[in-house]
Amino acid sequence: MANVIVIGAQWGDEGKGKITDLLSKSADVVVRYQGGVNAGHTVVVKDQTFKLHLIPSGILYPETECIIGSGTVIDPKELIAELDKVEALNVSSKNLFISQTAHITMPYHRMIDQAAEERRGNKKIGTTKRGIGPTYADKSERTGIRVVDMMDTDEFAEQLKWTIDYKNVVLEKLYDLQPLDHKEVLDEYVAYADRLRSHVTDSALHIYNAAQQKKNILFEGAQGTLLDLDHGTYPYVTSSNPVAGGACIGSGVGPTTIDRVIGVAKAYTTRVGEGPFPTELDDEVGNMICEVGAEFGTTTGRRRRCGWFDGVISRYAVRINGLDCLAITKLDVLDGLDEIKVCVAYELDGERCTEMPGSARQFGRCKPIYEKMPGWKESTEHCRTLEDLPKAALDYLEFLAKLTEAPIAIVSLGASRDQTIIVEDPIHGPKRALLKENTSAFKVA
Ligand code: IMP
Ligand code: MG
């Protein structure tokens, strides 16, 4: 195979779980490189639904090694709950490895995430309140606690004493919250450390060795490009780097290790949480997409905001991630529509623009400029090849490929593994940089 990164090309929830699950079949190692339990992946195998937050989807394949890399943040309580759930389904966790240098989410992180959101009032970000931002903030501030720290009880006790004293000042003085008891937190986390110890490793070395042995490594992004701390719609973003570049930092491999980058985008757009969203639909069509697409958060259960496919942000994602190809998911959700719109540019203060503005304020003023396409008004759920698709659906996909300047390698038409059209081998097909003109309907003209 090759070493492949799979990322979200929109605001998360693109269906990466299903695509990584499909690709995991030929992967020896699957690596999560950023984010934490804010993420949620839903994978459907036969009639069983798996909801995973931290553990890579690859865990469902018995021989696949799954790594939670150093760029992630780990809430040990949630991870253990997930391990219990996986094991209860008779799925082994012996191939789960946790980076010793990943940062740990502590009880004060969750408390501060909640309290900070309340304090922001109408400027709130709409976080998942899982303590993600505060955990990464402490990492940057160099007051974070890492997996390796938690494994050495004496060191940990000392470090925690200092940290809890400091955080109690913040909790009490800034947020008017109850202080935490050092001993209680220590006992709780020492128990977590004992449970997780056998999984902890030097994950960057583990990945390096796998690459040396020519094993196939799949890097699984969480969230999406537009939620990236550096390249997303700041400040309405998450606190990590979901973009492809984040895979190198968050797993400790050099860029030369990566062979290919695959982006996942829905056939429409969704967003959960606050922040600008030009193609958002506040009408019947938006409601229909939400209902048919079951657009409710895996982690928080929140209703996702729904809208038309946004060609500007998707093309941006192709560029920022250096995508080789796209996987388009949930095409079937559009089956019932008479007409489908695609945003090809924005109007900003009377001017046409084809790039996302740098400021969230300006982005909030962008009005979508649409092209209309006819719907296909028939079910596509059963389609397994491009030839099975109605002509209008094929035209729609071709339009998206041209607009985003990326070939479409996979089309997904439902949650099950078999509801998938493999247009072209996403791993061995031609790389975008090498594409010739008009080589197929799905390639860039
Ligand atoms: P946080 O990651 O909890 O700090 O939330 C920051 C922003 O990212 C909010 O808008 C969340 O709704 C969004 N977010 C975080 N994780 C996910 C995800 O897995 N899917 C979609 N949105 C997410
Ligand atoms: Mg999700």
Short mmCIF file of C-alpha atoms and ligand atoms in Angstrom, two decimals:
data_model
loop_
_atom_site.label_atom_id
_atom_site.label_comp_id
_atom_site.label_asym_id
_atom_site.label_seq_id
_atom_site.Cartn_x
_atom_site.Cartn_y
_atom_site.Cartn_z
CA MET A 1 0.00 0.00 0.00
CA ALA A 2 1.36 3.35 0.98
CA ASN A 3 1.30 5.75 3.90
CA VAL A 4 -1.92 7.69 3.61
CA ILE A 5 -3.48 10.61 5.47
CA VAL A 6 -7.28 10.88 5.55
CA ILE A 7 -8.60 14.30 6.54
CA GLY A 8 -11.91 16.15 6.71
CA ALA A 9 -12.24 18.76 3.96
CA GLN A 10 -15.04 20.75 5.64
CA TRP A 11 -16.02 21.45 9.27
CA GLY A 12 -15.75 17.88 10.51
CA ASP A 13 -18.33 15.09 10.45
CA GLU A 14 -17.64 14.40 6.77
CA GLY A 15 -17.86 10.66 7.30
CA LYS A 16 -14.13 10.08 7.79
CA GLY A 17 -14.98 7.19 10.10
CA LYS A 18 -16.51 5.19 7.28
CA ILE A 19 -13.71 5.99 4.82
CA THR A 20 -10.91 5.21 7.26
CA ASP A 21 -12.75 2.05 8.21
CA LEU A 22 -12.79 1.02 4.52
CA LEU A 23 -9.12 1.85 4.05
CA SER A 24 -8.15 0.27 7.38
CA LYS A 25 -8.73 -3.10 5.73
CA SER A 26 -5.44 -2.70 3.88
CA ALA A 27 -3.63 -0.78 6.63
CA ASP A 28 -1.28 -2.39 9.13
CA VAL A 29 -1.22 0.63 11.40
CA VAL A 30 -3.82 3.36 11.98
CA VAL A 31 -2.74 6.55 13.75
CA ARG A 32 -4.83 9.30 15.33
CA TYR A 33 -2.68 12.42 15.39
CA GLN A 34 -4.72 15.26 16.93
CA GLY A 35 -7.88 16.10 18.82
CA GLY A 36 -9.39 14.09 21.63
CA VAL A 37 -12.83 13.00 22.75
CA ASN A 38 -14.36 15.98 20.97
CA ALA A 39 -14.24 13.76 17.88
CA GLY A 40 -16.81 11.14 17.14
CA HIS A 41 -16.64 8.45 14.50
CA THR A 42 -19.60 6.29 13.69
CA VAL A 43 -18.85 3.01 11.96
CA VAL A 44 -21.57 0.57 10.96
CA VAL A 45 -20.59 -3.07 10.53
CA LYS A 46 -23.49 -5.37 9.60
CA ASP A 47 -26.16 -4.34 12.09
CA GLN A 48 -23.78 -3.10 14.75
CA THR A 49 -23.06 0.60 15.20
CA PHE A 50 -19.78 1.60 16.79
CA LYS A 51 -19.33 5.10 18.14
CA LEU A 52 -15.69 5.85 18.80
CA HIS A 53 -14.12 9.06 20.09
CA LEU A 54 -10.43 8.42 20.67
CA ILE A 55 -9.73 4.89 19.55
CA PRO A 56 -9.04 4.73 15.79
CA SER A 57 -11.67 2.96 13.69
CA GLY A 58 -8.99 0.41 12.72
CA ILE A 59 -9.56 -1.33 16.07
CA LEU A 60 -12.37 -3.28 14.39
CA TYR A 61 -9.79 -5.20 12.34
CA PRO A 62 -8.10 -7.71 14.65
CA GLU A 63 -4.61 -7.48 13.11
CA THR A 64 -4.47 -3.71 12.71
CA GLU A 65 -2.35 -1.76 15.16
CA CYS A 66 -4.02 1.41 16.41
CA ILE A 67 -2.02 4.30 17.74
CA ILE A 68 -3.20 7.34 19.66
CA GLY A 69 -0.38 9.71 18.74
CA SER A 70 1.46 12.40 20.64
CA GLY A 71 -0.53 15.25 19.08
CA THR A 72 -3.77 14.01 20.61
CA VAL A 73 -5.14 14.93 24.02
CA ILE A 74 -6.33 12.02 26.10
CA ASP A 75 -9.11 12.03 28.63
CA PRO A 76 -8.22 8.77 30.39
CA LYS A 77 -11.66 8.33 31.94
CA GLU A 78 -13.32 8.50 28.54
CA LEU A 79 -10.66 6.35 26.90
CA ILE A 80 -11.15 3.61 29.49
CA ALA A 81 -14.92 3.79 29.00
CA GLU A 82 -14.35 3.37 25.28
CA LEU A 83 -11.97 0.44 25.86
CA ASP A 84 -14.61 -1.23 28.03
CA LYS A 85 -17.22 -0.73 25.32
CA VAL A 86 -14.99 -2.15 22.60
CA GLU A 87 -14.06 -5.17 24.73
CA ALA A 88 -17.71 -5.79 25.60
CA LEU A 89 -18.30 -6.20 21.86
CA ASN A 90 -15.60 -8.88 21.81
CA VAL A 91 -13.15 -6.64 19.97
CA SER A 92 -9.62 -7.03 21.33
CA SER A 93 -7.71 -3.97 22.48
CA LYS A 94 -4.30 -5.64 22.56
CA ASN A 95 -3.26 -3.70 19.45
CA LEU A 96 -4.03 -0.30 20.94
CA PHE A 97 -0.95 1.84 21.62
CA ILE A 98 -0.95 5.19 23.39
CA SER A 99 1.76 7.78 22.93
CA GLN A 100 3.74 8.48 26.08
CA THR A 101 3.99 12.15 25.13
CA ALA A 102 0.30 12.86 24.49
CA HIS A 103 -1.22 15.35 26.92
CA ILE A 104 -3.82 14.36 29.47
CA THR A 105 -7.16 16.07 30.01
CA MET A 106 -7.67 16.73 33.72
CA PRO A 107 -10.92 17.52 35.59
CA TYR A 108 -10.04 21.23 35.69
CA HIS A 109 -9.79 21.31 31.89
CA ARG A 110 -13.39 20.25 31.52
CA MET A 111 -14.49 22.72 34.22
CA ILE A 112 -12.60 25.59 32.59
CA ASP A 113 -13.91 24.73 29.09
CA GLN A 114 -17.51 24.99 30.38
CA ALA A 115 -16.91 28.11 32.45
CA ALA A 116 -14.97 29.91 29.70
CA GLU A 117 -17.78 29.23 27.22
CA GLU A 118 -20.31 30.72 29.64
CA ARG A 119 -18.11 33.74 30.15
CA ARG A 120 -17.85 34.34 26.40
CA GLY A 121 -21.64 34.81 26.28
CA ASN A 122 -22.74 35.53 22.72
CA LYS A 123 -19.13 35.20 21.59
CA LYS A 124 -19.08 31.54 22.60
CA ILE A 125 -17.35 29.06 20.29
CA GLY A 126 -19.83 26.26 20.85
CA THR A 127 -17.15 23.80 22.00
CA THR A 128 -17.93 20.21 22.88
CA LYS A 129 -17.06 21.12 26.51
CA ARG A 130 -14.72 18.15 26.74
CA GLY A 131 -11.80 20.24 27.98
CA ILE A 132 -9.99 20.10 24.64
CA GLY A 133 -9.04 23.79 24.34
CA PRO A 134 -7.76 24.11 27.94
CA THR A 135 -5.71 20.89 27.60
CA TYR A 136 -3.97 22.23 24.48
CA ALA A 137 -3.60 25.66 26.12
CA ASP A 138 -1.69 24.07 29.01
CA LYS A 139 0.47 22.17 26.53
CA SER A 140 1.45 25.48 24.91
CA GLU A 141 1.83 27.17 28.28
CA ARG A 142 4.04 24.25 29.38
CA THR A 143 1.95 23.39 32.39
CA GLY A 144 0.43 20.30 30.79
CA ILE A 145 0.55 16.77 32.15
CA ARG A 146 1.55 14.03 29.76
CA VAL A 147 0.90 10.30 29.69
CA VAL A 148 4.48 9.58 30.72
CA ASP A 149 4.14 11.88 33.76
CA MET A 150 1.05 10.02 34.91
CA MET A 151 2.91 6.69 34.74
CA ASP A 152 5.43 7.67 37.43
CA THR A 153 3.30 7.98 40.56
CA ASP A 154 5.83 9.88 42.73
CA GLU A 155 6.64 12.42 40.03
CA PHE A 156 2.99 12.71 39.17
CA ALA A 157 1.97 13.40 42.79
CA GLU A 158 4.46 16.23 42.99
CA GLN A 159 3.58 17.71 39.61
CA LEU A 160 -0.11 17.45 40.34
CA LYS A 161 0.24 19.20 43.69
CA TRP A 162 1.76 22.24 42.02
CA THR A 163 -0.69 22.17 39.13
CA ILE A 164 -3.81 21.75 41.25
CA ASP A 165 -2.71 24.63 43.51
CA TYR A 166 -2.33 26.79 40.43
CA LYS A 167 -5.59 25.68 38.76
CA ASN A 168 -7.52 26.14 42.01
CA VAL A 169 -6.64 29.83 41.89
CA VAL A 170 -8.11 29.98 38.39
CA LEU A 171 -11.18 27.95 39.33
CA GLU A 172 -11.94 29.95 42.47
CA LYS A 173 -10.82 33.47 41.62
CA LEU A 174 -11.67 33.63 37.96
CA TYR A 175 -14.68 31.37 37.64
CA ASP A 176 -16.09 31.22 41.16
CA LEU A 177 -15.94 27.42 41.11
CA GLN A 178 -15.17 24.89 43.86
CA PRO A 179 -11.47 24.03 44.18
CA LEU A 180 -10.30 20.49 43.46
CA ASP A 181 -8.83 18.15 46.05
CA HIS A 182 -5.31 17.08 45.14
CA LYS A 183 -5.54 13.66 46.76
CA GLU A 184 -8.84 12.81 45.10
CA VAL A 185 -7.59 13.70 41.65
CA LEU A 186 -4.34 11.83 42.29
CA ASP A 187 -6.10 8.63 43.34
CA GLU A 188 -8.45 8.82 40.38
CA TYR A 189 -5.64 9.31 37.86
CA VAL A 190 -3.31 6.74 39.41
CA ALA A 191 -6.06 4.18 38.85
CA TYR A 192 -6.38 5.30 35.23
CA ALA A 193 -2.62 5.06 34.79
CA ASP A 194 -2.65 1.46 36.04
CA ARG A 195 -5.40 0.52 33.62
CA LEU A 196 -3.69 2.14 30.61
CA ARG A 197 -0.05 1.30 31.39
CA SER A 198 0.25 -1.77 29.16
CA HIS A 199 -0.79 0.30 26.13
CA VAL A 200 1.69 3.15 26.60
CA THR A 201 4.64 3.32 24.22
CA ASP A 202 7.07 5.50 22.27
CA SER A 203 4.58 5.81 19.44
CA ALA A 204 6.79 7.84 17.10
CA LEU A 205 9.40 5.06 17.24
CA HIS A 206 6.69 2.45 16.76
CA ILE A 207 5.48 4.26 13.62
CA TYR A 208 9.03 4.71 12.35
CA ASN A 209 9.73 1.00 12.70
CA ALA A 210 6.48 0.18 10.92
CA ALA A 211 7.46 2.49 8.05
CA GLN A 212 10.93 0.91 7.87
CA GLN A 213 9.29 -2.49 7.57
CA LYS A 214 7.21 -1.13 4.66
CA LYS A 215 4.00 -1.55 6.60
CA ASN A 216 0.97 0.43 5.43
CA ILE A 217 0.20 3.32 7.73
CA LEU A 218 -3.05 5.22 7.74
CA PHE A 219 -3.13 8.60 9.48
CA GLU A 220 -6.67 9.38 10.57
CA GLY A 221 -7.53 13.05 10.96
CA ALA A 222 -10.26 14.15 13.35
CA GLN A 223 -12.48 17.24 12.91
CA GLY A 224 -11.89 19.05 9.62
CA THR A 225 -9.81 21.59 7.72
CA LEU A 226 -12.04 24.56 8.54
CA LEU A 227 -11.74 23.74 12.26
CA ASP A 228 -7.93 23.85 12.09
CA LEU A 229 -6.36 26.15 14.67
CA ASP A 230 -4.12 27.80 12.07
CA HIS A 231 -6.03 27.39 8.83
CA GLY A 232 -9.67 27.27 9.88
CA THR A 233 -12.25 29.92 10.68
CA TYR A 234 -10.47 31.22 13.78
CA PRO A 235 -11.58 31.72 16.54
CA TYR A 236 -14.41 29.31 15.70
CA VAL A 237 -12.06 26.35 15.48
CA THR A 238 -10.75 23.51 17.58
CA SER A 239 -7.38 23.78 19.33
CA SER A 240 -5.40 21.35 17.18
CA ASN A 241 -4.31 20.86 13.56
CA PRO A 242 -6.67 18.55 11.68
CA VAL A 243 -5.02 19.42 8.34
CA ALA A 244 -2.69 16.95 6.64
CA GLY A 245 0.39 18.79 7.91
CA GLY A 246 -0.79 18.03 11.44
CA ALA A 247 -0.26 14.32 10.79
CA CYS A 248 3.52 14.73 10.73
CA ILE A 249 3.67 16.79 13.90
CA GLY A 250 1.06 14.80 15.77
CA SER A 251 2.62 11.43 15.07
CA GLY A 252 6.28 12.35 14.92
CA VAL A 253 7.05 11.38 11.33
CA GLY A 254 8.75 13.43 8.64
CA PRO A 255 6.83 14.65 5.59
CA THR A 256 8.83 12.24 3.40
CA THR A 257 6.99 9.35 5.09
CA ILE A 258 3.69 10.38 3.53
CA ASP A 259 2.71 9.06 0.11
CA ARG A 260 -0.81 10.30 -0.30
CA VAL A 261 -3.52 12.54 1.14
CA ILE A 262 -7.23 11.79 0.80
CA GLY A 263 -9.89 14.36 1.71
CA VAL A 264 -13.41 13.49 2.77
CA ALA A 265 -16.28 15.87 2.02
CA LYS A 266 -20.01 15.51 2.23
CA ALA A 267 -22.10 16.10 -0.90
CA TYR A 268 -23.42 19.09 1.08
CA THR A 269 -21.99 20.94 4.10
CA THR A 270 -22.60 20.77 7.84
CA ARG A 271 -21.20 22.57 10.81
CA VAL A 272 -21.73 22.10 14.53
CA GLY A 273 -20.97 24.90 16.97
CA GLU A 274 -20.81 28.62 16.30
CA GLY A 275 -19.06 30.56 13.54
CA PRO A 276 -19.70 31.72 9.98
CA PHE A 277 -21.20 29.29 7.48
CA PRO A 278 -22.13 31.03 4.20
CA THR A 279 -24.16 28.23 2.61
CA GLU A 280 -26.19 27.46 5.74
CA LEU A 281 -29.86 26.74 5.03
CA ASP A 282 -32.42 28.01 7.44
CA ASP A 283 -35.39 26.50 5.64
CA GLU A 284 -37.25 23.33 4.72
CA VAL A 285 -34.39 22.02 2.58
CA GLY A 286 -31.98 22.46 5.50
CA ASN A 287 -34.39 20.58 7.75
CA MET A 288 -34.79 17.83 5.19
CA ILE A 289 -31.02 17.38 4.88
CA CYS A 290 -30.72 17.28 8.68
CA GLU A 291 -33.47 14.67 9.03
CA VAL A 292 -32.52 12.45 6.10
CA GLY A 293 -28.80 12.76 6.82
CA ALA A 294 -29.33 12.17 10.57
CA GLU A 295 -27.20 15.23 11.22
CA PHE A 296 -26.85 15.06 14.96
CA GLY A 297 -23.44 15.14 16.68
CA THR A 298 -21.88 11.81 17.64
CA THR A 299 -20.29 13.36 20.72
CA THR A 300 -22.78 15.94 21.96
CA GLY A 301 -26.00 14.97 20.16
CA ARG A 302 -26.31 18.58 18.97
CA ARG A 303 -28.23 19.25 15.77
CA ARG A 304 -25.77 20.06 13.00
CA ARG A 305 -26.29 23.16 10.88
CA CYS A 306 -26.82 22.09 7.27
CA GLY A 307 -26.26 23.81 3.94
CA TRP A 308 -25.27 23.43 0.29
CA PHE A 309 -21.87 22.25 -0.88
CA ASP A 310 -19.41 25.11 -0.62
CA GLY A 311 -16.91 25.00 -3.49
CA VAL A 312 -14.82 27.82 -2.04
CA ILE A 313 -13.97 26.13 1.23
CA SER A 314 -13.62 22.73 -0.40
CA ARG A 315 -11.16 24.03 -2.97
CA TYR A 316 -9.34 25.72 -0.11
CA ALA A 317 -9.16 22.33 1.65
CA VAL A 318 -7.73 20.74 -1.50
CA ARG A 319 -4.99 23.37 -1.49
CA ILE A 320 -4.18 23.51 2.23
CA ASN A 321 -3.97 19.73 2.55
CA GLY A 322 -2.40 19.03 -0.84
CA LEU A 323 -5.17 16.52 -1.49
CA ASP A 324 -4.63 13.82 -4.09
CA CYS A 325 -8.31 12.95 -4.27
CA LEU A 326 -11.66 13.34 -2.59
CA ALA A 327 -14.14 10.91 -1.12
CA ILE A 328 -17.66 12.32 -1.41
CA THR A 329 -20.02 11.00 1.23
CA LYS A 330 -23.78 11.02 1.81
CA LEU A 331 -24.70 11.66 -1.82
CA ASP A 332 -27.90 9.67 -1.18
CA VAL A 333 -29.12 12.34 1.26
CA LEU A 334 -29.78 14.61 -1.73
CA ASP A 335 -31.89 11.95 -3.52
CA GLY A 336 -35.24 13.62 -2.90
CA LEU A 337 -34.41 17.13 -4.08
CA ASP A 338 -35.81 18.84 -7.19
CA GLU A 339 -32.92 21.22 -7.42
CA ILE A 340 -29.45 21.31 -5.87
CA LYS A 341 -27.29 24.38 -5.40
CA VAL A 342 -23.52 24.58 -5.25
CA CYS A 343 -21.65 27.63 -3.99
CA VAL A 344 -19.02 28.61 -6.57
CA ALA A 345 -17.91 31.95 -5.08
CA TYR A 346 -18.94 34.53 -2.48
CA GLU A 347 -20.06 38.08 -2.69
CA LEU A 348 -18.28 40.14 -0.05
CA ASP A 349 -19.25 43.80 0.32
CA GLY A 350 -20.33 43.97 -3.32
CA GLU A 351 -17.27 42.17 -4.73
CA ARG A 352 -17.05 38.61 -6.02
CA CYS A 353 -14.44 36.55 -4.17
CA THR A 354 -13.27 33.01 -4.72
CA GLU A 355 -11.07 32.64 -1.63
CA MET A 356 -12.09 32.51 2.01
CA PRO A 357 -11.29 35.83 3.74
CA GLY A 358 -8.86 35.69 6.65
CA SER A 359 -11.16 37.35 9.16
CA ALA A 360 -14.16 35.55 10.64
CA ARG A 361 -16.02 38.85 10.56
CA GLN A 362 -15.57 39.26 6.83
CA PHE A 363 -16.34 35.59 6.31
CA GLY A 364 -19.59 36.15 8.20
CA ARG A 365 -20.55 38.79 5.63
CA CYS A 366 -19.91 36.52 2.63
CA LYS A 367 -23.03 35.71 0.63
CA PRO A 368 -22.88 32.54 -1.46
CA ILE A 369 -23.09 32.76 -5.24
CA TYR A 370 -24.82 29.60 -6.42
CA GLU A 371 -25.02 27.50 -9.52
CA LYS A 372 -28.18 25.45 -9.73
CA MET A 373 -28.29 21.87 -10.86
CA PRO A 374 -31.26 19.57 -11.38
CA GLY A 375 -31.85 16.88 -8.75
CA TRP A 376 -32.21 13.20 -9.70
CA LYS A 377 -35.27 12.34 -7.65
CA GLU A 378 -34.49 8.65 -7.35
CA SER A 379 -32.79 6.50 -4.82
CA THR A 380 -29.03 6.03 -5.18
CA GLU A 381 -28.56 3.87 -2.06
CA HIS A 382 -28.30 0.67 -4.09
CA CYS A 383 -25.73 2.05 -6.61
CA ARG A 384 -22.39 0.23 -6.59
CA THR A 385 -20.77 1.58 -9.75
CA LEU A 386 -20.80 4.94 -11.49
CA GLU A 387 -22.96 3.43 -14.24
CA ASP A 388 -25.69 2.71 -11.67
CA LEU A 389 -26.01 6.41 -10.83
CA PRO A 390 -28.68 8.63 -12.41
CA LYS A 391 -27.23 10.99 -15.00
CA ALA A 392 -27.96 14.09 -12.88
CA ALA A 393 -26.06 12.60 -9.93
CA LEU A 394 -23.09 11.87 -12.16
CA ASP A 395 -23.20 15.43 -13.50
CA TYR A 396 -23.30 16.74 -9.95
CA LEU A 397 -20.20 14.77 -8.97
CA GLU A 398 -18.37 15.86 -12.07
CA PHE A 399 -19.22 19.47 -11.27
CA LEU A 400 -17.80 19.08 -7.75
CA ALA A 401 -14.59 17.52 -9.09
CA LYS A 402 -14.05 20.39 -11.50
CA LEU A 403 -14.93 23.04 -8.95
CA THR A 404 -12.62 21.69 -6.26
CA GLU A 405 -9.93 20.73 -8.74
CA ALA A 406 -9.64 17.29 -7.19
CA PRO A 407 -10.55 13.90 -8.65
CA ILE A 408 -13.24 11.95 -6.82
CA ALA A 409 -12.02 8.47 -5.94
CA ILE A 410 -14.80 7.28 -3.64
CA VAL A 411 -18.52 7.99 -3.48
CA SER A 412 -20.45 6.91 -0.41
CA LEU A 413 -24.21 6.34 -0.48
CA GLY A 414 -25.05 5.18 3.00
CA ALA A 415 -23.50 4.17 6.28
CA SER A 416 -22.74 0.50 5.54
CA ARG A 417 -19.41 -0.65 4.23
CA ASP A 418 -20.96 -1.92 0.99
CA GLN A 419 -22.81 1.31 0.15
CA THR A 420 -19.76 2.62 -1.61
CA ILE A 421 -18.59 3.26 -5.16
CA ILE A 422 -14.86 2.98 -5.62
CA VAL A 423 -14.33 5.15 -8.70
CA GLU A 424 -10.62 4.72 -8.66
CA ASP A 425 -8.24 3.11 -6.20
CA PRO A 426 -7.73 6.00 -3.76
CA ILE A 427 -4.32 4.72 -2.79
CA HIS A 428 -2.81 3.48 -6.04
CA GLY A 429 -4.68 5.72 -8.46
CA PRO A 430 -2.84 8.62 -10.09
CA LYS A 431 -1.70 11.43 -7.84
CA ARG A 432 -3.33 14.78 -8.48
CA ALA A 433 -0.09 16.40 -9.45
CA LEU A 434 0.34 13.84 -12.22
CA LEU A 435 -3.15 14.05 -13.71
CA LYS A 436 -3.46 14.60 -17.40
CA GLU A 437 -6.33 16.60 -18.81
CA ASN A 438 -9.73 14.95 -19.09
CA THR A 439 -8.53 11.46 -18.29
CA SER A 440 -11.89 10.61 -16.74
CA ALA A 441 -15.23 12.19 -15.95
CA PHE A 442 -14.14 12.65 -12.37
CA LYS A 443 -10.81 14.20 -12.95
CA VAL A 444 -10.01 17.82 -13.25
CA ALA A 445 -10.64 19.24 -16.71
P1 IMP B 1 -13.72 21.91 20.83
O1 IMP B 1 -12.92 21.07 19.91
O2 IMP B 1 -14.56 21.11 21.80
O3 IMP B 1 -12.90 22.96 21.52
O4 IMP B 1 -14.79 22.71 19.95
C1 IMP B 1 -14.39 23.73 19.04
C2 IMP B 1 -15.23 23.71 17.78
O5 IMP B 1 -14.97 22.52 17.06
C3 IMP B 1 -16.75 23.69 18.03
O6 IMP B 1 -17.37 24.38 16.97
C4 IMP B 1 -17.10 22.23 17.94
O7 IMP B 1 -18.45 22.03 17.60
C5 IMP B 1 -16.18 21.79 16.83
N1 IMP B 1 -15.84 20.36 16.88
C6 IMP B 1 -14.98 19.75 17.70
N2 IMP B 1 -14.89 18.45 17.43
C7 IMP B 1 -15.70 18.21 16.39
C8 IMP B 1 -16.00 17.05 15.62
O8 IMP B 1 -15.49 15.96 15.83
N3 IMP B 1 -16.89 17.23 14.60
C9 IMP B 1 -17.43 18.43 14.31
N4 IMP B 1 -17.17 19.55 15.00
C10 IMP B 1 -16.31 19.45 16.02
MG MG B 2 -17.63 13.44 13.99
#
